[in-house]
PDB file of C-alpha atoms in Angstrom:
ATOM      1  CA  UNK A  13     114.775  73.278  78.774  1.00 36.00           C
ATOM      2  CA  UNK A  14     115.357  74.319  75.053  1.00 38.00           C
ATOM      3  CA  UNK A  15     118.969  75.457  74.916  1.00 41.00           C
ATOM      4  CA  UNK A  16     121.249  76.013  77.620  1.00 43.00           C
ATOM      5  CA  UNK A  17     124.391  78.118  77.382  1.00 39.00           C
ATOM      6  CA  UNK A  18     127.698  76.152  77.178  1.00 40.00           C
ATOM      7  CA  UNK A  19     130.576  77.934  78.382  1.00 45.00           C
ATOM      8  CA  UNK A  20     129.080  81.278  78.557  1.00 62.00           C
ATOM      9  CA  UNK A  21     128.179  81.321  74.811  1.00 79.00           C
ATOM     10  CA  UNK A  22     124.422  81.656  74.083  1.00 90.00           C
ATOM     11  CA  UNK A  23     122.915  79.694  71.542  1.00 90.00           C
ATOM     12  CA  UNK A  24     121.545  81.777  68.109  1.00 91.00           C
ATOM     13  CA  UNK A  25     117.791  81.376  69.287  1.00 92.00           C
ATOM     14  CA  UNK A  26     118.462  82.846  72.598  1.00 95.00           C
ATOM     15  CA  UNK A  27     120.449  85.686  71.145  1.00 94.00           C
ATOM     16  CA  UNK A  28     117.625  86.446  68.701  1.00 94.00           C
ATOM     17  CA  UNK A  29     114.786  86.413  71.866  1.00 96.00           C
ATOM     18  CA  UNK A  30     116.872  88.660  73.648  1.00 96.00           C
ATOM     19  CA  UNK A  31     117.135  91.123  71.029  1.00 94.00           C
ATOM     20  CA  UNK A  32     113.587  91.047  70.203  1.00 94.00           C
ATOM     21  CA  UNK A  33     111.632  90.371  73.493  1.00 97.00           C
ATOM     22  CA  UNK A  34     110.260  92.761  75.789  1.00 96.00           C
ATOM     23  CA  UNK A  35     110.628  90.673  79.043  1.00 97.00           C
ATOM     24  CA  UNK A  36     112.853  87.969  80.747  1.00 98.00           C
ATOM     25  CA  UNK A  37     111.550  85.530  83.382  1.00 98.00           C
ATOM     26  CA  UNK A  38     113.899  85.198  85.898  1.00 98.00           C
ATOM     27  CA  UNK A  39     113.955  82.155  88.233  1.00 97.00           C
ATOM     28  CA  UNK A  40     116.422  82.182  91.300  1.00 97.00           C
ATOM     29  CA  UNK A  41     117.909  79.738  93.483  1.00 96.00           C
ATOM     30  CA  UNK A  42     116.237  79.207  97.059  1.00 96.00           C
ATOM     31  CA  UNK A  43     118.054  78.145 100.019  1.00 96.00           C
ATOM     32  CA  UNK A  44     117.031  74.327  99.350  1.00 97.00           C
ATOM     33  CA  UNK A  45     118.466  74.723  95.864  1.00 95.00           C
ATOM     34  CA  UNK A  46     115.199  74.621  94.000  1.00 97.00           C
ATOM     35  CA  UNK A  47     114.258  77.503  91.551  1.00 96.00           C
ATOM     36  CA  UNK A  48     111.837  80.232  92.167  1.00 96.00           C
ATOM     37  CA  UNK A  49     108.643  80.752  90.007  1.00 96.00           C
ATOM     38  CA  UNK A  50     109.911  82.684  87.161  1.00 96.00           C
ATOM     39  CA  UNK A  51     109.309  86.715  87.703  1.00 95.00           C
ATOM     40  CA  UNK A  52     108.960  88.913  84.815  1.00 96.00           C
ATOM     41  CA  UNK A  53     110.897  91.607  84.622  1.00 97.00           C
ATOM     42  CA  UNK A  54     112.167  94.511  82.260  1.00 98.00           C
ATOM     43  CA  UNK A  55     115.595  93.793  81.113  1.00 98.00           C
ATOM     44  CA  UNK A  56     118.722  95.257  78.764  1.00 97.00           C
ATOM     45  CA  UNK A  57     120.833  92.811  77.152  1.00 97.00           C
ATOM     46  CA  UNK A  58     124.213  94.831  76.913  1.00 96.00           C
ATOM     47  CA  UNK A  59     127.699  93.562  76.103  1.00 93.00           C
ATOM     48  CA  UNK A  60     127.084  89.579  76.418  1.00 93.00           C
ATOM     49  CA  UNK A  61     125.029  90.012  80.003  1.00 96.00           C
ATOM     50  CA  UNK A  62     121.278  90.697  81.081  1.00 97.00           C
ATOM     51  CA  UNK A  63     120.962  93.770  83.204  1.00 98.00           C
ATOM     52  CA  UNK A  64     117.749  94.381  85.419  1.00 98.00           C
ATOM     53  CA  UNK A  65     116.929  96.916  88.036  1.00 97.00           C
ATOM     54  CA  UNK A  66     115.417  95.741  91.022  1.00 97.00           C
ATOM     55  CA  UNK A  67     114.539  96.984  94.760  1.00 97.00           C
ATOM     56  CA  UNK A  68     117.499  95.497  97.131  1.00 97.00           C
ATOM     57  CA  UNK A  69     114.348  93.856  98.940  1.00 97.00           C
ATOM     58  CA  UNK A  70     113.441  91.726  96.067  1.00 96.00           C
ATOM     59  CA  UNK A  71     114.172  87.908  96.110  1.00 96.00           C
ATOM     60  CA  UNK A  72     116.583  87.999  93.477  1.00 96.00           C
ATOM     61  CA  UNK A  73     118.647  90.717  95.133  1.00 98.00           C
ATOM     62  CA  UNK A  74     118.372  88.889  98.551  1.00 97.00           C
ATOM     63  CA  UNK A  75     119.306  85.635  97.091  1.00 97.00           C
ATOM     64  CA  UNK A  76     122.447  87.215  95.519  1.00 98.00           C
ATOM     65  CA  UNK A  77     123.262  88.854  98.427  1.00 97.00           C
ATOM     66  CA  UNK A  78     123.175  85.711 100.419  1.00 97.00           C
ATOM     67  CA  UNK A  79     125.730  83.827  97.803  1.00 97.00           C
ATOM     68  CA  UNK A  80     123.000  82.146  95.968  1.00 97.00           C
ATOM     69  CA  UNK A  81     123.860  83.584  92.541  1.00 97.00           C
ATOM     70  CA  UNK A  82     122.575  81.120  90.123  1.00 97.00           C
ATOM     71  CA  UNK A  83     119.435  81.784  88.246  1.00 97.00           C
ATOM     72  CA  UNK A  84     117.766  80.336  85.056  1.00 97.00           C
ATOM     73  CA  UNK A  85     116.576  83.191  82.664  1.00 97.00           C
ATOM     74  CA  UNK A  86     113.889  82.596  80.061  1.00 97.00           C
ATOM     75  CA  UNK A  87     113.514  84.958  77.500  1.00 97.00           C
ATOM     76  CA  UNK A  88     110.091  86.356  75.955  1.00 97.00           C
ATOM     77  CA  UNK A  89     108.017  83.962  77.636  1.00 96.00           C
ATOM     78  CA  UNK A  90     108.211  81.941  80.924  1.00 95.00           C
ATOM     79  CA  UNK A  91     108.943  78.818  78.990  1.00 94.00           C
ATOM     80  CA  UNK A  92     110.851  80.477  76.202  1.00 95.00           C
ATOM     81  CA  UNK A  93     114.344  79.791  75.434  1.00 95.00           C
ATOM     82  CA  UNK A  94     116.483  80.072  78.361  1.00 95.00           C
ATOM     83  CA  UNK A  95     120.180  79.897  79.884  1.00 96.00           C
ATOM     84  CA  UNK A  96     121.749  79.433  83.201  1.00 96.00           C
ATOM     85  CA  UNK A  97     123.347  82.794  84.749  1.00 97.00           C
ATOM     86  CA  UNK A  98     125.254  83.932  87.711  1.00 97.00           C
ATOM     87  CA  UNK A  99     123.743  87.097  89.097  1.00 98.00           C
ATOM     88  CA  UNK A 100     125.772  89.805  90.551  1.00 98.00           C
ATOM     89  CA  UNK A 101     124.761  93.401  92.201  1.00 98.00           C
ATOM     90  CA  UNK A 102     126.974  95.798  90.474  1.00 98.00           C
ATOM     91  CA  UNK A 103     127.730  99.212  90.361  1.00 96.00           C
ATOM     92  CA  UNK A 104     128.465 100.238  86.716  1.00 95.00           C
ATOM     93  CA  UNK A 105     127.436 103.888  86.385  1.00 94.00           C
ATOM     94  CA  UNK A 106     128.380 103.858  82.685  1.00 95.00           C
ATOM     95  CA  UNK A 107     125.938 100.918  82.185  1.00 97.00           C
ATOM     96  CA  UNK A 108     122.993 102.958  83.862  1.00 97.00           C
ATOM     97  CA  UNK A 109     123.006 105.589  81.190  1.00 96.00           C
ATOM     98  CA  UNK A 110     122.938 102.806  78.907  1.00 97.00           C
ATOM     99  CA  UNK A 111     119.712 101.339  80.672  1.00 98.00           C
ATOM    100  CA  UNK A 112     118.045 104.578  80.480  1.00 98.00           C
ATOM    101  CA  UNK A 113     118.262 104.962  76.790  1.00 97.00           C
ATOM    102  CA  UNK A 114     117.466 101.273  76.105  1.00 97.00           C
ATOM    103  CA  UNK A 115     114.279 101.487  78.325  1.00 98.00           C
ATOM    104  CA  UNK A 116     113.246 104.593  76.969  1.00 98.00           C
ATOM    105  CA  UNK A 117     113.072 103.062  73.767  1.00 97.00           C
ATOM    106  CA  UNK A 118     112.106  99.700  74.520  1.00 97.00           C
ATOM    107  CA  UNK A 119     109.273 100.646  76.899  1.00 97.00           C
ATOM    108  CA  UNK A 120     107.840 103.549  75.531  1.00 97.00           C
ATOM    109  CA  UNK A 121     104.356 103.114  77.349  1.00 95.00           C
ATOM    110  CA  UNK A 122     105.763 102.565  80.844  1.00 96.00           C
ATOM    111  CA  UNK A 123     109.144 104.800  81.000  1.00 97.00           C
ATOM    112  CA  UNK A 124     107.652 108.142  81.460  1.00 97.00           C
ATOM    113  CA  UNK A 125     106.051 106.939  84.365  1.00 97.00           C
ATOM    114  CA  UNK A 126     108.923 104.831  86.014  1.00 96.00           C
ATOM    115  CA  UNK A 127     111.941 106.687  84.859  1.00 97.00           C
ATOM    116  CA  UNK A 128     112.338 108.874  87.930  1.00 97.00           C
ATOM    117  CA  UNK A 129     111.697 106.048  90.216  1.00 96.00           C
ATOM    118  CA  UNK A 130     114.614 104.116  88.507  1.00 97.00           C
ATOM    119  CA  UNK A 131     116.546 107.200  88.443  1.00 97.00           C
ATOM    120  CA  UNK A 132     116.281 107.990  92.165  1.00 98.00           C
ATOM    121  CA  UNK A 133     116.437 104.635  93.311  1.00 97.00           C
ATOM    122  CA  UNK A 134     119.774 103.879  91.802  1.00 97.00           C
ATOM    123  CA  UNK A 135     120.842 107.125  93.540  1.00 96.00           C
ATOM    124  CA  UNK A 136     119.361 106.497  97.040  1.00 97.00           C
ATOM    125  CA  UNK A 137     120.092 102.610  97.078  1.00 97.00           C
ATOM    126  CA  UNK A 138     116.156 101.597  96.877  1.00 97.00           C
ATOM    127  CA  UNK A 139     117.114 100.118  93.455  1.00 97.00           C
ATOM    128  CA  UNK A 140     120.222  98.098  92.514  1.00 98.00           C
ATOM    129  CA  UNK A 141     121.693  96.884  89.054  1.00 98.00           C
ATOM    130  CA  UNK A 142     121.890  93.130  88.846  1.00 98.00           C
ATOM    131  CA  UNK A 143     124.232  91.764  86.255  1.00 98.00           C
ATOM    132  CA  UNK A 144     123.304  88.159  84.718  1.00 98.00           C
ATOM    133  CA  UNK A 145     126.291  86.648  82.972  1.00 96.00           C
ATOM    134  CA  UNK A 146     125.819  83.416  81.055  1.00 95.00           C
ATOM    135  CA  UNK A 147     127.559  80.604  82.399  1.00 88.00           C
ATOM    136  CA  UNK A 148     128.175  77.250  81.130  1.00 63.00           C
ATOM    137  CA  UNK A 149     126.479  74.039  82.573  1.00 44.00           C
TER     138      UNK A 149
END
């Protein structure tokens, strides 16, 4: 691991990668304690946390619901700068509006196609908002 967050403070290389990268790669904790294969996903870095929108049926969401909240977040590429985080399914309507604006700017090719799916999904529960907060090792 190139650089793991200590006490929730991200190293400069990770912060820079979060500011400039298109994707994060999230490896969530399996039942046996091992980490899953990293999954590429759209994200927003906001107020010191990484936010993703995902179906509640995704492994990352199911594992959080089961109490396995630790995840490894790699930034930019699967073996990019990484940190350990605690995931939580959150209801933060104010963050959703920032997420929509961020995704519209960050993913100009894909957003028009997926915007309604995200908006409807958060309304009808077919999508949940996960907040990953960096934690010290």
